[in-house]
Amino acid sequence: MEQPVQRDPAQIDPGQANQVDVDKLMSFVYRAVDEVGATLNTALVVMGDKLGLYRSLSTHGPLSPPELAEKTGTTERYVREWLCAQAAGGFVDYDPDSGRYSLRPEQAVALTDESSPAYLPGFFQIALGSVIDSPRVTEAAKSGTGIGWHDHVADVHEGCERFFRPGYNAHLVAEWLPALDGVMAKLERGANVADVGCGHGASTVLMAGAFPESRFLGSDYHEGSIATARRRAATAGVDDRVSFEVVPASAFPGQGYDLVTMFDCLHDMGDPAGAARHVLRALAADGTWMIVEPAAADRVEDNFNPVGRAFYSFSTLLCTPCSLSQEVGLALGAQAGEARVREIVTSAGFSRFRRAAETPFNIVYEARP
Ligand SMILES: C[S@@+](CC[C@H](N)C(=O)[O-])C[C@H]1O[C@@H](n2cnc3c(N)ncnc32)[C@H](O)[C@@H]1O
């Protein structure tokens, strides 16, 4: 194959040659090499997760490529190449003397321990699903049409669940619910709770396990997610106190709820204001609406950091198209910020709104009638 001719980057466009700092240009190109490697690594992390390569390395490592292939029922040639890419990216360690690969304790926790808040494979899985579906977003950006949550590949739905669950396990019962005024006592005594936009029900099942006296309705407009949520509740043995319904947020059934929760879904809705009005109608007079949204500042420039970058990217590929696919199509975006969320909530008629808790990735708002 004919090789491309190597040219001095400053000569690419002679008209710009005087303005181009070649060192800066090349450092940008090298940064792009890193970014392309990272993009491809998204697929490789999901591959390692699905094939059990990280788990086997964690349990049995250090391992050579044939040993890892043998233990995971995979083929040596693929595993060897995968290991080289992982070692080059710092996701596994390599010992040249033994020719074996291993995971350091921190890598093992982040890549294999589903109970750790630092668990990462779900993050990569939803990213991979988003990238797989991105050609449709490119087309949609021309016409302005939306793409619903239900339209995505399963890696988006399952990755979302596996991405968020570790954070809910770490923060929901220990920090977020206690940060709400009087809610813990109600949950312990026996409260009526609606978990709206619950997806695979990670938050619903977790709360139901922690508060056996309370009753939970999980709802989502996506039928496939609700089918999975029902299975999750049955597996966790909490299906006696949890029910699920396929219904949009503007119409979930029931009245007099002590608590309505929305985890990372208000901004995905086409009509968050309509959903807010429905929550107000469904709440008891002294009820609470807990809204968990991605961490974000009000000014876009204050979100130009690694977390904001990831959330704006998910927002471009998932959240904004989802909202645009529904009626109203407000498209708040995943980085709407507190001021915009407050405006939606108070315009719907809630009299109190405050930031109750936060983590580097989430803000928890409390709204009261
Ligand atoms: C990012 S996912 C979060 C799912 C879940 N709350 C969690 O934390 O894992 C957003 C969810 O909002 C749901 N959703 C989007 N628009 C909705 C609407 N109008 N009514 C109900 N659910 C909606 C989607 O189906 C999806 O399950």
XYZ file of C-alpha atoms and ligand atoms in Angstrom:
396
model
C 0.000 0.000 0.000
C 1.279 3.442 -0.841
C 2.430 5.332 2.277
C 1.229 8.911 2.731
C 3.951 11.495 2.211
C 5.160 12.928 5.549
C 4.953 16.706 5.469
C 5.960 19.350 7.909
C 2.620 20.115 9.625
C 3.330 23.827 9.276
C 3.307 23.379 5.497
C -0.150 21.768 5.368
C -1.750 25.099 4.641
C 0.880 27.541 3.390
C -1.514 30.391 4.039
C -1.439 29.627 7.771
C 2.232 28.648 8.019
C 3.270 31.882 9.690
C 0.660 31.547 12.431
C 1.131 27.856 13.275
C 3.360 26.962 16.202
C 4.613 23.546 15.087
C 5.354 22.387 18.655
C 1.845 23.261 19.779
C 0.384 21.592 16.708
C 2.324 18.381 17.353
C 1.442 18.347 21.031
C -2.231 18.572 19.989
C -1.691 15.693 17.542
C -0.088 13.586 20.303
C -2.956 14.417 22.608
C -5.268 13.139 19.885
C -3.270 9.878 19.748
C -4.034 9.482 23.445
C -7.704 10.252 22.843
C -8.008 7.723 20.018
C -6.319 5.123 22.229
C -8.811 5.966 24.984
C -11.757 5.697 22.585
C -10.646 2.242 21.465
C -9.942 1.257 25.054
C -13.635 1.776 25.802
C -14.337 -1.276 23.631
C -11.410 -3.180 25.127
C -12.544 -2.584 28.722
C -16.024 -3.861 27.859
C -14.401 -6.840 26.118
C -12.261 -7.578 29.199
C -15.298 -7.253 31.432
C -17.562 -9.474 29.318
C -14.914 -12.163 28.804
C -13.934 -12.193 32.493
C -10.336 -11.240 31.677
C -9.994 -8.683 34.486
C -11.702 -10.962 37.011
C -9.403 -13.845 36.131
C -6.312 -11.626 36.337
C -7.504 -10.347 39.694
C -8.150 -13.825 41.079
C -5.283 -15.774 39.511
C -2.704 -13.205 38.341
C 0.068 -12.717 37.451
C -0.753 -14.639 34.268
C 0.830 -15.090 30.857
C -1.394 -14.703 27.762
C -1.825 -18.498 27.326
C -2.637 -18.913 31.019
C -5.256 -16.122 30.912
C -6.750 -17.539 27.702
C -6.924 -21.003 29.208
C -8.616 -19.788 32.397
C -11.221 -17.709 30.539
C -11.988 -20.084 27.657
C -10.687 -17.575 25.129
C -7.998 -17.756 22.459
C -4.392 -16.855 23.193
C -3.772 -14.638 20.160
C -6.670 -12.287 20.970
C -5.820 -12.236 24.659
C -2.149 -11.446 24.015
C -3.005 -8.454 21.850
C -5.623 -7.267 24.357
C -3.100 -7.539 27.190
C -0.538 -5.478 25.273
C -3.104 -2.728 24.679
C -4.116 -2.839 28.364
C -0.518 -2.637 29.564
C 0.274 0.203 27.141
C -2.668 2.139 28.582
C -1.858 1.468 32.246
C -4.926 -0.715 32.836
C -2.809 -3.794 33.684
C 0.829 -4.204 34.771
C 3.436 -6.182 32.829
C 6.524 -7.938 34.201
C 9.046 -8.356 31.334
C 11.072 -10.926 33.289
C 8.219 -13.411 33.663
C 6.169 -12.295 30.646
C 3.139 -12.183 32.945
C 0.430 -9.573 33.445
C -1.296 -8.592 36.668
C -3.670 -6.076 38.246
C -2.540 -3.823 41.075
C -5.038 -3.736 43.977
C -6.459 -0.390 42.850
C -6.892 -1.595 39.262
C -8.535 -4.777 40.547
C -11.054 -2.812 42.647
C -11.920 -0.375 39.852
C -12.213 -3.074 37.182
C -13.738 -6.032 39.052
C -15.380 -5.051 42.363
C -19.046 -4.274 41.634
C -19.560 -3.299 45.279
C -17.013 -0.459 45.101
C -18.125 3.109 44.300
C -14.987 3.239 42.111
C -16.223 0.357 39.903
C -15.746 1.395 36.263
C -16.922 -1.175 33.683
C -20.500 0.171 33.631
C -19.141 3.639 32.801
C -17.300 2.164 29.799
C -20.294 0.040 28.798
C -22.683 2.993 28.554
C -19.974 4.963 26.732
C -19.515 2.132 24.227
C -23.268 1.822 23.666
C -23.456 5.584 23.122
C -20.657 5.470 20.547
C -22.249 2.486 18.768
C -25.448 4.492 18.350
C -23.700 7.757 17.470
C -24.191 7.590 13.653
C -27.923 8.031 14.263
C -27.219 11.069 16.440
C -25.124 12.542 13.632
C -28.112 12.186 11.289
C -30.560 13.454 13.903
C -28.457 16.582 14.411
C -29.279 17.611 10.830
C -33.023 17.187 11.113
C -33.444 17.957 14.822
C -35.413 14.765 15.439
C -34.917 12.921 18.700
C -33.806 9.417 19.633
C -35.627 7.796 22.546
C -33.983 5.911 25.406
C -35.807 2.814 24.149
C -34.079 3.156 20.759
C -30.605 2.427 22.086
C -28.562 -0.781 22.150
C -28.687 -2.844 25.349
C -25.193 -1.681 26.385
C -26.690 1.769 27.025
C -29.425 0.416 29.314
C -27.284 -2.138 31.129
C -24.249 0.158 31.241
C -26.415 2.882 32.784
C -27.553 0.526 35.534
C -24.026 -0.743 36.219
C -22.592 2.790 36.077
C -25.028 4.294 38.572
C -25.606 1.409 40.971
C -22.218 1.603 42.758
C -22.797 5.299 43.507
C -26.327 4.621 44.799
C -25.001 1.788 46.967
C -22.407 4.132 48.441
C -24.467 7.304 48.908
C -28.230 6.843 48.683
C -29.117 5.299 52.046
C -26.059 6.540 53.942
C -26.041 10.187 52.804
C -28.653 11.350 50.304
C -31.856 10.224 52.028
C -30.611 11.381 55.480
C -29.904 14.806 53.941
C -33.645 15.237 53.248
C -35.802 16.774 55.940
C -37.606 14.053 57.942
C -37.577 11.448 55.180
C -35.555 8.726 56.938
C -38.035 8.485 59.807
C -40.945 8.141 57.373
C -39.137 5.441 55.379
C -38.335 3.495 58.508
C -41.938 3.717 59.776
C -43.397 2.857 56.382
C -43.673 5.360 53.549
C -45.204 5.384 50.083
C -42.505 6.029 47.520
C -42.556 6.534 43.757
C -39.225 6.128 41.947
C -39.874 7.777 38.585
C -37.704 7.116 35.512
C -36.267 4.165 37.416
C -34.696 2.371 34.444
C -33.550 -1.070 35.600
C -34.653 -0.199 39.127
C -31.222 -0.072 40.827
C -32.359 2.733 43.159
C -35.838 1.224 43.709
C -34.475 -2.188 44.698
C -31.832 -0.631 46.938
C -34.379 1.496 48.822
C -36.802 -1.420 49.097
C -34.071 -3.556 50.643
C -33.188 -0.861 53.168
C -36.757 0.042 54.189
C -38.885 -3.124 54.462
C -41.869 -1.243 55.989
C -42.197 1.057 52.975
C -43.901 0.466 49.624
C -42.328 1.411 46.305
C -43.628 2.071 42.812
C -40.905 2.103 40.171
C -41.949 3.619 36.852
C -40.363 4.334 33.509
C -41.703 4.946 30.025
C -39.369 2.236 28.629
C -41.021 -1.183 28.689
C -37.754 -3.128 28.333
C -36.226 -1.366 31.349
C -39.266 -2.122 33.485
C -39.157 -5.814 32.521
C -35.539 -5.914 33.751
C -36.423 -3.954 36.902
C -39.085 -6.552 37.769
C -36.503 -9.308 37.439
C -34.013 -7.385 39.600
C -36.620 -6.938 42.351
C -37.508 -10.636 42.280
C -33.832 -11.656 42.436
C -33.273 -9.294 45.384
C -36.334 -10.732 47.155
C -38.072 -7.353 47.499
C -40.902 -7.882 45.013
C -43.397 -8.124 47.895
C -42.987 -4.374 48.508
C -42.131 -3.115 45.017
C -44.298 -2.839 41.937
C -43.359 -1.455 38.559
C -45.335 0.300 35.837
C -44.572 1.299 32.282
C -45.752 4.899 32.252
C -44.301 8.334 31.462
C -43.350 10.632 34.330
C -46.285 12.914 33.580
C -48.761 10.140 34.410
C -47.408 7.742 37.055
C -50.323 6.467 39.177
C -51.069 7.038 42.856
C -51.609 9.915 45.273
C -50.351 11.015 48.667
C -46.744 9.875 48.203
C -44.363 10.633 51.062
C -41.428 10.597 48.700
C -41.004 10.832 44.935
C -37.507 10.206 43.604
C -35.929 10.847 40.213
C -32.421 9.599 39.622
C -30.591 11.087 36.683
C -33.680 11.297 34.504
C -35.377 14.715 34.889
C -33.142 16.213 32.204
C -33.869 13.244 29.870
C -37.563 14.040 29.832
C -39.161 16.005 27.028
C -41.378 17.888 29.445
C -39.676 18.110 32.842
C -42.014 20.957 33.821
C -45.050 18.761 33.104
C -43.460 15.961 35.124
C -42.837 18.414 37.985
C -46.500 19.468 37.994
C -47.543 15.812 38.107
C -45.173 15.118 41.029
C -46.726 18.030 42.922
C -50.216 16.584 42.401
C -49.068 13.092 43.462
C -47.229 14.129 46.655
C -48.720 14.285 50.141
C -48.935 17.826 51.530
C -45.757 17.249 53.552
C -44.127 14.991 50.952
C -40.689 15.335 49.420
C -39.402 15.204 45.875
C -35.774 14.116 45.657
C -34.116 14.960 42.359
C -30.682 13.533 41.649
C -29.015 15.203 38.704
C -25.465 15.124 37.327
C -23.132 17.572 39.082
C -23.028 20.798 37.070
C -22.402 24.499 37.506
C -24.748 27.118 36.062
C -22.244 28.691 33.654
C -21.120 26.442 30.797
C -17.503 27.549 31.166
C -17.484 26.247 34.737
C -18.296 22.759 33.419
C -15.299 22.652 31.089
C -13.480 20.004 33.123
C -13.157 16.190 32.809
C -16.453 15.414 34.578
C -18.318 18.094 32.623
C -16.765 16.815 29.416
C -18.020 13.273 30.025
C -21.501 14.524 30.952
C -21.772 16.936 27.987
C -20.727 14.038 25.758
C -23.345 11.678 27.192
C -25.792 14.539 26.937
C -25.061 14.999 23.225
C -25.417 11.298 22.460
C -28.161 10.211 24.904
C -29.916 12.821 27.048
C -30.567 15.604 24.558
C -31.811 13.233 21.799
C -34.015 11.483 24.376
C -35.672 14.713 25.465
C -36.065 15.871 21.851
C -37.867 12.596 21.038
C -40.681 13.425 23.476
C -43.446 16.006 23.610
C -42.254 19.579 24.343
C -38.628 18.463 23.814
C -37.170 20.985 26.247
C -33.726 19.314 26.099
C -32.436 20.597 29.417
C -29.175 18.688 28.920
C -27.227 16.773 31.543
C -25.346 19.912 32.600
C -28.356 22.156 33.127
C -27.138 23.408 36.516
C -28.968 24.272 39.708
C -30.558 27.532 38.519
C -32.329 25.837 35.580
C -33.516 22.913 37.725
C -34.760 25.344 40.395
C -36.678 27.306 37.756
C -38.422 24.155 36.466
C -39.328 23.018 39.978
C -40.525 26.330 41.412
C -42.436 27.246 38.221
C -44.373 24.004 38.670
C -45.599 25.288 42.046
C -43.147 23.854 44.590
C -42.582 26.390 47.348
C -39.251 25.091 48.649
C -36.160 23.989 46.780
C -32.639 23.418 48.030
C -29.442 21.538 47.300
C -29.423 18.822 49.972
C -26.270 16.854 49.157
C -23.629 16.417 46.502
C -20.780 14.215 45.336
C -18.200 14.968 42.616
C -20.661 13.412 40.134
C -24.148 14.237 41.448
C -26.221 16.976 43.035
C -29.199 15.970 45.175
C -32.035 18.506 45.299
C -34.941 18.510 47.724
C -38.243 20.034 46.592
C -41.268 20.423 48.881
C -44.870 21.460 48.051
C -30.107 7.891 32.492
S -31.432 6.802 32.704
C -31.521 6.649 34.479
C -32.269 5.412 34.910
C -32.348 5.194 36.418
N -33.046 6.271 37.090
C -30.998 4.993 37.023
O -30.571 5.848 37.806
O -30.344 3.985 36.736
C -32.821 7.817 32.328
C -34.155 7.097 32.423
O -35.201 8.039 32.227
C -36.225 7.371 31.526
N -37.112 8.388 30.938
C -36.816 9.272 29.969
N -37.886 10.031 29.722
C -38.886 9.613 30.535
C -40.222 10.032 30.736
N -40.754 11.057 30.065
N -40.942 9.388 31.672
C -40.409 8.359 32.384
N -39.162 7.933 32.223
C -38.387 8.563 31.315
C -35.487 6.519 30.537
O -36.299 5.502 30.005
C -34.332 6.001 31.412
O -34.681 4.794 32.054
